CSV table of C-alpha atoms and ligand atoms in Angstrom, one decimal:
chain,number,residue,atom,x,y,z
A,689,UNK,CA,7.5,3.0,-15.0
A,690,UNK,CA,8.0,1.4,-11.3
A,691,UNK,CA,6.9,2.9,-8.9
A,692,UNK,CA,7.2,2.4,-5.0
A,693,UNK,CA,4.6,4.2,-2.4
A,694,UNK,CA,6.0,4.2,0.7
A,695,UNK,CA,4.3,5.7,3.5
A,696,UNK,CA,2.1,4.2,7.3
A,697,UNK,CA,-1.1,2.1,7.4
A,698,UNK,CA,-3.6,4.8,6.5
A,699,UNK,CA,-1.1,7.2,4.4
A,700,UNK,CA,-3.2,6.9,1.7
A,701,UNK,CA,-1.5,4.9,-0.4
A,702,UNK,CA,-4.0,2.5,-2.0
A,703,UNK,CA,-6.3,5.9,-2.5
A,704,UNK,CA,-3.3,7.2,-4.9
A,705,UNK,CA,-2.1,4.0,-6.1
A,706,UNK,CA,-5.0,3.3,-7.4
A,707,UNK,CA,-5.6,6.7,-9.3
A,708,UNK,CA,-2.1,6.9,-10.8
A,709,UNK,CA,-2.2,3.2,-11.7
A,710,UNK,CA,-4.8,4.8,-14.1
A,711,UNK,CA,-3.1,7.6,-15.2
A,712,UNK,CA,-0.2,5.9,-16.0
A,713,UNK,CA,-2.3,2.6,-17.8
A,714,UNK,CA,0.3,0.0,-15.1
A,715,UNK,CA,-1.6,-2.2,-12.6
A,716,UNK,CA,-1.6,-0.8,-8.5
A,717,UNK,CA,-0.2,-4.2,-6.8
A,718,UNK,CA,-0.8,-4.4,-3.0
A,719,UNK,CA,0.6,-7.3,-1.1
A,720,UNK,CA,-2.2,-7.1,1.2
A,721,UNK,CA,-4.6,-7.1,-1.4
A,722,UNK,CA,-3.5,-10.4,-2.7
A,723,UNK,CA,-2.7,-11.2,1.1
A,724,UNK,CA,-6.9,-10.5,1.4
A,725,UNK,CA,-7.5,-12.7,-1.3
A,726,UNK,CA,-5.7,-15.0,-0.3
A,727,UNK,CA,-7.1,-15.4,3.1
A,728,UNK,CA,-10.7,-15.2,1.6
A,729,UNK,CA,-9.6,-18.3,-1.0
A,730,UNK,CA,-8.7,-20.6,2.2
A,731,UNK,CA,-5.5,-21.3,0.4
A,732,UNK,CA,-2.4,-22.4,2.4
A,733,UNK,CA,-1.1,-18.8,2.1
A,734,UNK,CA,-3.9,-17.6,3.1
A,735,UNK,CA,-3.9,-19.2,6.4
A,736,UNK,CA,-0.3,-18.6,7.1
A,737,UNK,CA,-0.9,-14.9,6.0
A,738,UNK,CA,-4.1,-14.3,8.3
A,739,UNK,CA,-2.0,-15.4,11.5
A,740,UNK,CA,0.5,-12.0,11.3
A,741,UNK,CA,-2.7,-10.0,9.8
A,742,UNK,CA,-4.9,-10.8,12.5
A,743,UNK,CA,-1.7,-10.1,15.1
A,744,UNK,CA,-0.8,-6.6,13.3
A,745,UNK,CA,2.3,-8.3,11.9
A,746,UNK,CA,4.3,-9.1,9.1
A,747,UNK,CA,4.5,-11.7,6.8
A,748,UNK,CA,7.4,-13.3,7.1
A,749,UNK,CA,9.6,-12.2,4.2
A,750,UNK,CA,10.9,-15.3,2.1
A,751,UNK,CA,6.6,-15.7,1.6
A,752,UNK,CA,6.0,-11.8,0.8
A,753,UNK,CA,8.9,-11.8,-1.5
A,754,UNK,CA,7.7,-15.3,-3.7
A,755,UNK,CA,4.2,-13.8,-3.9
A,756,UNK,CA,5.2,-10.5,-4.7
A,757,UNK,CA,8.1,-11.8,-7.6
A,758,UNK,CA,5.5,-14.2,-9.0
A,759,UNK,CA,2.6,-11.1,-9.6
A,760,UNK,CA,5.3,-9.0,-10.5
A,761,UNK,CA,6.5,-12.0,-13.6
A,762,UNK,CA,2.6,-11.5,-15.1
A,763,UNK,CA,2.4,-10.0,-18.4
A,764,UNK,CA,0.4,-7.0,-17.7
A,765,UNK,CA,3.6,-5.8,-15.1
A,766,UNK,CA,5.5,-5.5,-18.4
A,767,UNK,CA,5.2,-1.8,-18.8
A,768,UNK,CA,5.6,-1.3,-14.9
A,769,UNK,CA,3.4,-1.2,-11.9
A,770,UNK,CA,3.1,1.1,-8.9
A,771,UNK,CA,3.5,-0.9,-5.4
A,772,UNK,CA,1.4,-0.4,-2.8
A,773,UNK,CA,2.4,-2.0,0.5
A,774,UNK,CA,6.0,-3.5,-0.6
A,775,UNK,CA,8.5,-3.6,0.5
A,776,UNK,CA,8.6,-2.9,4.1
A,777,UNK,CA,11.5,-4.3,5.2
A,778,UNK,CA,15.0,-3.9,4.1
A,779,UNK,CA,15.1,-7.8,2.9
A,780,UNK,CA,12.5,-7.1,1.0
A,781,UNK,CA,13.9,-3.8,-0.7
A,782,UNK,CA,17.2,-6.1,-1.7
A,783,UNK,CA,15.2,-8.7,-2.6
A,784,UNK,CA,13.6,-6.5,-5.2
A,785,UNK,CA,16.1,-5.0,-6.3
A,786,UNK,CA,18.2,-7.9,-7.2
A,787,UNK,CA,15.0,-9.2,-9.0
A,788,UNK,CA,15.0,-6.5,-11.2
A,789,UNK,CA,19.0,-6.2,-11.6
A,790,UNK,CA,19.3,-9.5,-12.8
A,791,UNK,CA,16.8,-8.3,-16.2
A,792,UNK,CA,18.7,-5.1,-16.2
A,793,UNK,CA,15.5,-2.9,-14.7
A,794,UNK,CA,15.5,-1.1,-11.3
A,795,UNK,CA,13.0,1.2,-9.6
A,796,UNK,CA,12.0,4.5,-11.1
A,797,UNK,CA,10.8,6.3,-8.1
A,798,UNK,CA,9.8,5.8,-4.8
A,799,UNK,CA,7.3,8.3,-3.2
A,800,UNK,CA,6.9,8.7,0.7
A,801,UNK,CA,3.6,9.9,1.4
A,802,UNK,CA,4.6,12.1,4.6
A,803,UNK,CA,1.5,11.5,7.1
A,804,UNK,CA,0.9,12.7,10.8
A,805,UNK,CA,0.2,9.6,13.4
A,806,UNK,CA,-2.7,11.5,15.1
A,807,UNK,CA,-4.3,11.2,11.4
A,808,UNK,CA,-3.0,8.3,10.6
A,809,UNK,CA,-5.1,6.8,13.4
A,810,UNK,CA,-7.9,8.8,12.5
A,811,UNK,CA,-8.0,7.8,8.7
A,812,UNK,CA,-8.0,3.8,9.8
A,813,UNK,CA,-10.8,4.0,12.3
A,814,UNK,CA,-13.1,5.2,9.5
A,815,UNK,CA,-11.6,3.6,6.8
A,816,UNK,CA,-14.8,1.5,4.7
A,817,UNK,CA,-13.2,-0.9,1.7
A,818,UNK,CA,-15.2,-2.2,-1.1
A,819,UNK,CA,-15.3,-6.2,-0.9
A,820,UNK,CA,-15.0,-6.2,-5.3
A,821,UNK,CA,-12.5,-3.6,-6.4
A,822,UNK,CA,-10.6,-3.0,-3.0
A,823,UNK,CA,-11.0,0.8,-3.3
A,824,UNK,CA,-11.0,2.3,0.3
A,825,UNK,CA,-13.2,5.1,1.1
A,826,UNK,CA,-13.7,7.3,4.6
A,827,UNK,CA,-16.7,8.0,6.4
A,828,UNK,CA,-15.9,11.5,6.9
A,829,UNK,CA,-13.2,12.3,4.6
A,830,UNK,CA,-13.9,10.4,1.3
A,831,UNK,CA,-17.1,9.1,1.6
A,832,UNK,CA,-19.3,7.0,-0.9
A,833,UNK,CA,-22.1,8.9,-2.9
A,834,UNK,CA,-24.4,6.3,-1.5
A,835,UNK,CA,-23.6,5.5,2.3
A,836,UNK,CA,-21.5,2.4,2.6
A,837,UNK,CA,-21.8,1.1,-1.1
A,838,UNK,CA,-19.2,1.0,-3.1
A,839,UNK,CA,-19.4,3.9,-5.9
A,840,UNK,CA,-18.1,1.8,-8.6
A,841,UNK,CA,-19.0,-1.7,-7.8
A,842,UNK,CA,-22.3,-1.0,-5.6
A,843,UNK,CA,-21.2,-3.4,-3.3
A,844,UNK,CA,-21.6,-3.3,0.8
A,845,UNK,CA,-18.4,-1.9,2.0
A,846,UNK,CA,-17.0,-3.9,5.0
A,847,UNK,CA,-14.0,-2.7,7.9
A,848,UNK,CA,-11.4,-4.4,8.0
A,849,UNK,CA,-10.7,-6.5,11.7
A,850,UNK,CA,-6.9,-4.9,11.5
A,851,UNK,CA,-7.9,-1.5,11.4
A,852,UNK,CA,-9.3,-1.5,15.1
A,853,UNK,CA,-6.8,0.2,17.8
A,854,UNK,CA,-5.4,-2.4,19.0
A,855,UNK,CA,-4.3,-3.7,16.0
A,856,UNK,CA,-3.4,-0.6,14.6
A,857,UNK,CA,-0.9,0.1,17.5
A,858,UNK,CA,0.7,-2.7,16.5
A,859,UNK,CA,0.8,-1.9,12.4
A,860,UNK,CA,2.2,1.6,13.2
A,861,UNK,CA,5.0,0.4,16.1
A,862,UNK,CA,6.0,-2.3,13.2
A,863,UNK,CA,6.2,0.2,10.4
A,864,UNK,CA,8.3,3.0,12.3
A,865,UNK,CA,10.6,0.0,13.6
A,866,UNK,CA,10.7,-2.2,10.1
A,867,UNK,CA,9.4,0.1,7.4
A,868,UNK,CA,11.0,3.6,8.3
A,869,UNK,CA,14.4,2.3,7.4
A,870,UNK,CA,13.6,2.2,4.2
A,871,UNK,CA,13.3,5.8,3.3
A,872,UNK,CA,17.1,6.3,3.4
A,873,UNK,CA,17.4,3.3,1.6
A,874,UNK,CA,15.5,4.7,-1.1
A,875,UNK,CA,17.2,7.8,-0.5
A,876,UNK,CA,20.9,6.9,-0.4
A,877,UNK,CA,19.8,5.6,-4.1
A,878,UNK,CA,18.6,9.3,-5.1
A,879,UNK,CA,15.2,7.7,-6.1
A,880,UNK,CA,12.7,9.0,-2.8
A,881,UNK,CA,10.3,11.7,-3.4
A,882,UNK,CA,8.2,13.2,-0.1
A,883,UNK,CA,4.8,14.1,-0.8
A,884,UNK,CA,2.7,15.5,2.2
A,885,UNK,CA,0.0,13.1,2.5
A,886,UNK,CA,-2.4,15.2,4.8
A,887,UNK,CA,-3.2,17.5,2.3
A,888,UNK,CA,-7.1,16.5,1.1
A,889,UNK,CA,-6.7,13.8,-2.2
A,890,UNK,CA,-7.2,15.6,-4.7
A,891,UNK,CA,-4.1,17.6,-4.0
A,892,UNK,CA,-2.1,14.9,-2.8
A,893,UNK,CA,-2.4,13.2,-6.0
A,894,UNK,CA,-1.7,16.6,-7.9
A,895,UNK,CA,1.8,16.4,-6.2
A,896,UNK,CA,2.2,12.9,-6.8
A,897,UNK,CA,1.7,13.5,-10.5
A,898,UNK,CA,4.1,16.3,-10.4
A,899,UNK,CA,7.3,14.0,-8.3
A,900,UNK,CA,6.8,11.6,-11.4
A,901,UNK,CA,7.3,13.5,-13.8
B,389,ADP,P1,-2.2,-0.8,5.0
B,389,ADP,O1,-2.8,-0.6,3.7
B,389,ADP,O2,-3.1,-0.4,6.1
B,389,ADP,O3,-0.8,-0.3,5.2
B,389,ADP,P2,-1.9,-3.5,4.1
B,389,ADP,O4,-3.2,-3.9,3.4
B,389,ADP,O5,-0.8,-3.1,3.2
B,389,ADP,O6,-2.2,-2.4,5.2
B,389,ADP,O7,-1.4,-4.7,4.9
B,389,ADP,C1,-2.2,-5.5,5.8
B,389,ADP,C2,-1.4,-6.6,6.4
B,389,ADP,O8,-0.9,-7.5,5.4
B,389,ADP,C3,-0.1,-6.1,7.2
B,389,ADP,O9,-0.4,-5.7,8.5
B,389,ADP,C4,0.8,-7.4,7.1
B,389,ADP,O10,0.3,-8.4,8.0
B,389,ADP,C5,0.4,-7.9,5.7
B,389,ADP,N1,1.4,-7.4,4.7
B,389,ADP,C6,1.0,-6.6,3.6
B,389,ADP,N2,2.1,-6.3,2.9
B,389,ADP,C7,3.2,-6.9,3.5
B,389,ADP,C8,4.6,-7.0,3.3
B,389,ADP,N3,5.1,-6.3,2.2
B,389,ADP,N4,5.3,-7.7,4.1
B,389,ADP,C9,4.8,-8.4,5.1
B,389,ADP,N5,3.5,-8.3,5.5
B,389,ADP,C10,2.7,-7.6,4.7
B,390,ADP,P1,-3.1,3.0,3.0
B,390,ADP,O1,-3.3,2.2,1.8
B,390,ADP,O2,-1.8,3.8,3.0
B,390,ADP,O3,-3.3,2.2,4.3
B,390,ADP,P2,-5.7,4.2,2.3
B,390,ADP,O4,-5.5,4.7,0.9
B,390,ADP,O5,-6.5,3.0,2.5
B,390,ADP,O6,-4.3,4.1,3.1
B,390,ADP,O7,-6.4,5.4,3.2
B,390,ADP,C1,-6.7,5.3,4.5
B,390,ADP,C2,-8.0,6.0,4.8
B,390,ADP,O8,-7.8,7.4,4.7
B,390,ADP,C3,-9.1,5.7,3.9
B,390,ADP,O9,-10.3,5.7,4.7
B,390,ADP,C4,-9.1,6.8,2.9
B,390,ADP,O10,-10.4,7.0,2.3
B,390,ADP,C5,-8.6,8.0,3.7
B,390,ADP,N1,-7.8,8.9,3.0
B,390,ADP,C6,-6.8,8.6,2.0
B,390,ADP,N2,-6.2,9.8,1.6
B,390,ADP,C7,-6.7,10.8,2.3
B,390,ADP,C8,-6.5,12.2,2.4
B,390,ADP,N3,-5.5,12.8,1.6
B,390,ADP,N4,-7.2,12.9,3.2
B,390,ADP,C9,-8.2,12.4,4.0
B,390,ADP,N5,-8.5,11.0,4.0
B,390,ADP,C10,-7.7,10.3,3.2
């Protein structure tokens, strides 16, 4: 099954994508996870990548989309894969679906994780991340058993630099501007699904599970 989770910075997306990912045995791929590794590997993408990051912007599309196509063309995406952070433009939404048109596949389902901005603001301000595994936690809504270690990895969770305000003004003016779009696209194509994200994540993923079947 593929899958597209569609939804702000600080939906929750990565908290879901990464429990369905398991339910459903198909990897959770987030561009800005492999954006982050990127960065942290010093590669030429990496650099290029961290210059939007650090400014709250996007990575310029024709570089998303290569990245994106060439995790998408490993093995383990055979069976599917639930996207996390792609597309979030409409070039990238075409350029994703003529991917997977020209094998004959398309999308499954897109789910829009329906969050408020007041929260949305509050969920990235206390937003921890494990360094290993990438799973995101929140100091007050979802935090670790241990304080700031990771519950699976025991690793030091860190913030991330683009989650402070500034930045985060930024992320959300770019997503209601270059992202929102995409909902009717998604939409027009009879494949979106709204789940309210601000119900607490156990839920949340209980209504996910139910728009998939
Ligand atoms: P969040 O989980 O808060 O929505 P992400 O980790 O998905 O944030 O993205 C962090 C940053 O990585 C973005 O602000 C952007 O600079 C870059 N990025 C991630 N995905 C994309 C994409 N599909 N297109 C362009 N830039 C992206
Ligand atoms: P995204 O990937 O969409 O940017 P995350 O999954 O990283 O969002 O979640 C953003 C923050 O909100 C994290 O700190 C996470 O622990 C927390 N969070 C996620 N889902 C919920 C929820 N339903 N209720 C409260 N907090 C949540």
């Amino acid at each position: 099954m593929r899958v597209i989770l569609l939804g702000a910075p600080g939906a929750g997306k990565g908290t879901q994508a990464g429990k369905i990912g398991e339910r459903l045995s198909v990897p959770h791929i987030a561009t800005g996870d492999l954006f982050r590794a990127a960065v942290s590997q010093g590669t030429e993408l990496g650099k290029l990548a961290k210059s939007y990051m650090d400014q709250g912007e996007l990575v310029p599309d024709q570089v998303t989309v290569r990245m994106l196509l060439e995790r998408l063309s490993q093995p383990d995406c055979r069976k599917g894969y639930i996207l996390d952070g792609f597309p979030r433009t409409l070039e990238q939404a075409q350029a994703l679906d003529t991917a997977l048109a020209e094998r004959g596949d398309k999308v499954d389902r897109t789910i829009y994780l329906e969050v408020s901005e007041a929260e949305l603001v509050r969920r990235l301000s206390g937003r921890w991340i494990c360094p290993v595994c990438q799973t995101p936690y929140h100091e007050v809504t979802n935090p670790p058993r241990t304080p700031r270690r990771c519950d699976k990895e025991g690793a030091a969770l860190y913030q991330r630099d683009d989650d402070k305000p500034e930045t985060v003004k930024t992320r959300l003016a770019v997503y209601f501007q270059q992202t929102v779009p995409l909902i009717q696209h998604y939409a027009r194509q009879g494949l979106l699904r709204r789940v309210n994200g601000e119900k607490e994540i156990q839920q949340v993923e209980r209504e996910m599970v139910t728009s998939l079947r």
